[in-house]
PDB file of C-alpha atoms in Angstrom:
ATOM      1  CA  MET S   1       9.195 -15.476  17.382  1.00  0.00           C
ATOM      2  CA  TYR S   2       6.144 -15.066  15.126  1.00  0.00           C
ATOM      3  CA  THR S   3       4.809 -17.361  12.415  1.00  0.00           C
ATOM      4  CA  ILE S   4       2.772 -16.267   9.390  1.00  0.00           C
ATOM      5  CA  ASP S   5       1.863 -18.764   6.658  1.00  0.00           C
ATOM      6  CA  ASN S   6       4.406 -21.246   8.051  1.00  0.00           C
ATOM      7  CA  LYS S   7       7.207 -18.679   7.810  1.00  0.00           C
ATOM      8  CA  GLU S   8       8.956 -17.517  10.969  1.00  0.00           C
ATOM      9  CA  TYR S   9       9.640 -13.884  11.804  1.00  0.00           C
ATOM     10  CA  PRO S  10      12.134 -13.052  14.558  1.00  0.00           C
ATOM     11  CA  CYS S  11      10.456  -9.909  15.950  1.00  0.00           C
ATOM     12  CA  CYS S  12       7.396  -7.700  15.817  1.00  0.00           C
ATOM     13  CA  THR S  13       9.091  -5.250  13.455  1.00  0.00           C
ATOM     14  CA  SER S  14       9.695  -7.995  10.902  1.00  0.00           C
ATOM     15  CA  VAL S  15       5.986  -8.886  11.119  1.00  0.00           C
ATOM     16  CA  THR S  16       5.033  -5.285  10.303  1.00  0.00           C
ATOM     17  CA  MET S  17       7.520  -5.145   7.440  1.00  0.00           C
ATOM     18  CA  LYS S  18       6.114  -8.389   6.030  1.00  0.00           C
ATOM     19  CA  PHE S  19       2.884  -6.494   5.430  1.00  0.00           C
ATOM     20  CA  ILE S  20       4.149  -3.040   4.388  1.00  0.00           C
ATOM     21  CA  GLY S  21       7.787  -3.635   3.435  1.00  0.00           C
ATOM     22  CA  GLY S  22       9.247  -2.973   0.046  1.00  0.00           C
ATOM     23  CA  LYS S  23       9.276   0.137  -2.085  1.00  0.00           C
ATOM     24  CA  TRP S  24       5.595   0.412  -2.978  1.00  0.00           C
ATOM     25  CA  LYS S  25       3.236  -1.104  -0.380  1.00  0.00           C
ATOM     26  CA  ALA S  26       3.326   1.858   2.002  1.00  0.00           C
ATOM     27  CA  VAL S  27       2.875   4.238  -0.951  1.00  0.00           C
ATOM     28  CA  ILE S  28      -0.199   2.321  -2.143  1.00  0.00           C
ATOM     29  CA  LEU S  29      -1.607   2.260   1.378  1.00  0.00           C
ATOM     30  CA  PHE S  30      -1.002   6.008   1.743  1.00  0.00           C
ATOM     31  CA  HIS S  31      -3.138   6.653  -1.339  1.00  0.00           C
ATOM     32  CA  LEU S  32      -5.912   4.404  -0.018  1.00  0.00           C
ATOM     33  CA  THR S  33      -6.104   6.198   3.340  1.00  0.00           C
ATOM     34  CA  ASP S  34      -8.609   8.752   2.058  1.00  0.00           C
ATOM     35  CA  GLY S  35     -10.948   6.205   0.475  1.00  0.00           C
ATOM     36  CA  ALA S  36     -11.504   3.778  -2.357  1.00  0.00           C
ATOM     37  CA  LYS S  37      -9.420   4.041  -5.499  1.00  0.00           C
ATOM     38  CA  ARG S  38      -9.672   2.357  -8.862  1.00  0.00           C
ATOM     39  CA  TYR S  39      -6.611   0.734 -10.418  1.00  0.00           C
ATOM     40  CA  ASN S  40      -6.141   3.549 -12.950  1.00  0.00           C
ATOM     41  CA  GLU S  41      -6.454   6.177 -10.228  1.00  0.00           C
ATOM     42  CA  LEU S  42      -3.596   4.491  -8.355  1.00  0.00           C
ATOM     43  CA  ARG S  43      -1.533   4.373 -11.577  1.00  0.00           C
ATOM     44  CA  LYS S  44      -1.977   8.137 -12.003  1.00  0.00           C
ATOM     45  CA  LEU S  45      -1.198   8.858  -8.353  1.00  0.00           C
ATOM     46  CA  ILE S  46       1.985   6.724  -8.482  1.00  0.00           C
ATOM     47  CA  PRO S  47       3.370   7.426 -11.978  1.00  0.00           C
ATOM     48  CA  THR S  48       6.762   5.781 -11.392  1.00  0.00           C
ATOM     49  CA  ILE S  49       5.337   2.342 -10.528  1.00  0.00           C
ATOM     50  CA  THR S  50       5.017  -0.159 -13.358  1.00  0.00           C
ATOM     51  CA  GLU S  51       1.660  -1.749 -14.110  1.00  0.00           C
ATOM     52  CA  ARG S  52       3.038  -5.195 -13.288  1.00  0.00           C
ATOM     53  CA  THR S  53       4.434  -4.068  -9.943  1.00  0.00           C
ATOM     54  CA  LEU S  54       1.217  -2.280  -8.972  1.00  0.00           C
ATOM     55  CA  SER S  55      -0.804  -5.338  -9.883  1.00  0.00           C
ATOM     56  CA  LEU S  56       1.484  -7.684  -7.910  1.00  0.00           C
ATOM     57  CA  GLN S  57       1.598  -5.416  -4.862  1.00  0.00           C
ATOM     58  CA  LEU S  58      -2.190  -5.039  -4.823  1.00  0.00           C
ATOM     59  CA  LYS S  59      -2.558  -8.806  -5.110  1.00  0.00           C
ATOM     60  CA  GLN S  60      -0.166  -9.328  -2.162  1.00  0.00           C
ATOM     61  CA  LEU S  61      -1.989  -6.721  -0.075  1.00  0.00           C
ATOM     62  CA  GLU S  62      -5.271  -8.444  -0.896  1.00  0.00           C
ATOM     63  CA  GLU S  63      -3.881 -11.877   0.033  1.00  0.00           C
ATOM     64  CA  ASP S  64      -2.661 -10.407   3.333  1.00  0.00           C
ATOM     65  CA  HIS S  65      -6.180  -9.010   4.000  1.00  0.00           C
ATOM     66  CA  ILE S  66      -4.849  -5.446   4.069  1.00  0.00           C
ATOM     67  CA  VAL S  67      -6.742  -4.354   0.952  1.00  0.00           C
ATOM     68  CA  ASN S  68     -10.177  -5.327  -0.289  1.00  0.00           C
ATOM     69  CA  ARG S  69     -10.761  -5.682  -4.040  1.00  0.00           C
ATOM     70  CA  LYS S  70     -14.318  -5.156  -5.202  1.00  0.00           C
ATOM     71  CA  VAL S  71     -15.352  -5.882  -8.791  1.00  0.00           C
ATOM     72  CA  TYR S  72     -18.403  -4.106 -10.174  1.00  0.00           C
ATOM     73  CA  THR S  73     -19.947  -6.062 -13.051  1.00  0.00           C
ATOM     74  CA  GLU S  74     -23.459  -4.572 -13.243  1.00  0.00           C
ATOM     75  CA  LYS S  75     -22.736  -2.577 -16.366  1.00  0.00           C
ATOM     76  CA  PRO S  76     -19.829  -2.356 -18.774  1.00  0.00           C
ATOM     77  CA  PRO S  77     -17.075  -1.383 -18.523  1.00  0.00           C
ATOM     78  CA  LEU S  78     -15.898  -3.602 -15.693  1.00  0.00           C
ATOM     79  CA  MET S  79     -14.755  -1.574 -12.685  1.00  0.00           C
ATOM     80  CA  VAL S  80     -12.425  -2.691  -9.889  1.00  0.00           C
ATOM     81  CA  GLU S  81     -12.071  -0.692  -6.696  1.00  0.00           C
ATOM     82  CA  TYR S  82      -9.561  -1.068  -3.858  1.00  0.00           C
ATOM     83  CA  THR S  83     -10.173  -0.105  -0.234  1.00  0.00           C
ATOM     84  CA  LEU S  84      -8.484  -0.729   3.086  1.00  0.00           C
ATOM     85  CA  THR S  85      -9.938  -3.575   5.121  1.00  0.00           C
ATOM     86  CA  ASP S  86     -10.561  -3.158   8.849  1.00  0.00           C
ATOM     87  CA  PHE S  87      -7.258  -4.990   9.391  1.00  0.00           C
ATOM     88  CA  GLY S  88      -5.585  -2.654   6.881  1.00  0.00           C
ATOM     89  CA  LYS S  89      -6.948   0.381   8.715  1.00  0.00           C
ATOM     90  CA  THR S  90      -5.009  -0.709  11.806  1.00  0.00           C
ATOM     91  CA  LEU S  91      -1.896   0.281   9.821  1.00  0.00           C
ATOM     92  CA  LEU S  92      -3.064   3.904   9.471  1.00  0.00           C
ATOM     93  CA  PRO S  93      -0.994   5.170  12.447  1.00  0.00           C
ATOM     94  CA  VAL S  94       2.091   3.538  10.919  1.00  0.00           C
ATOM     95  CA  ILE S  95       1.415   5.048   7.481  1.00  0.00           C
ATOM     96  CA  GLU S  96       0.744   8.433   9.096  1.00  0.00           C
ATOM     97  CA  ALA S  97       4.053   8.268  10.979  1.00  0.00           C
ATOM     98  CA  ILE S  98       5.917   7.360   7.772  1.00  0.00           C
ATOM     99  CA  THR S  99       4.184  10.232   5.954  1.00  0.00           C
ATOM    100  CA  ASN S 100       4.999  12.764   8.675  1.00  0.00           C
ATOM    101  CA  TRP S 101       8.634  11.698   8.726  1.00  0.00           C
ATOM    102  CA  GLY S 102       8.789  12.118   4.935  1.00  0.00           C
ATOM    103  CA  ILE S 103       7.312  15.613   5.189  1.00  0.00           C
ATOM    104  CA  ALA S 104       9.804  16.673   7.885  1.00  0.00           C
ATOM    105  CA  ALA S 105      12.882  14.921   6.466  1.00  0.00           C
ATOM    106  CA  PRO S 106      13.951  17.632   3.976  1.00  0.00           C
ATOM    107  CA  ASP S 107      14.170  20.163   6.817  1.00  0.00           C
ATOM    108  CA  LEU S 108      16.079  17.753   9.068  1.00  0.00           C
ATOM    109  CA  SER S 109      18.532  16.190   6.637  1.00  0.00           C
ATOM    110  CA  VAL S 110      22.003  17.357   5.733  1.00  0.00           C
ATOM    111  CA  LYS S 111      21.177  18.514   2.179  1.00  0.00           C
ATOM    112  CA  LYS S 112      20.482  14.941   1.106  1.00  0.00           C
ATOM    113  CA  ILE S 113      16.733  15.343   0.548  1.00  0.00           C
ATOM    114  CA  ILE S 114      15.453  18.131  -1.676  1.00  0.00           C
ATOM    115  CA  ARG S 115      11.747  18.965  -1.816  1.00  0.00           C
ATOM    116  CA  ASN S 116      10.704  19.803  -5.392  1.00  0.00           C
TER     117      ASN S 116
END
């Protein structure tokens, strides 16, 4: 049994999914693997995510210390940049495995997944 923020998780897999579960977190993390991204860059890279969802997911990832949010205020316009924290970088092998499975899946599936 594991406990995070006074909530119990029954196994190690549920702990991992607490941090990267859901439809968008792993996608956001994938796009941050090659370096810092601004909010609008992420919006362009993930066109099917809504602004509200992206904002909420980034906030959750920041609260979980997976993503670092840096605000640049030296000169207008205000710029916000997101990067993986050291803790977030420990998820890179997981994200890489998910990515590799997604790349191979169309060739392995029974006509269910079509690569466009």
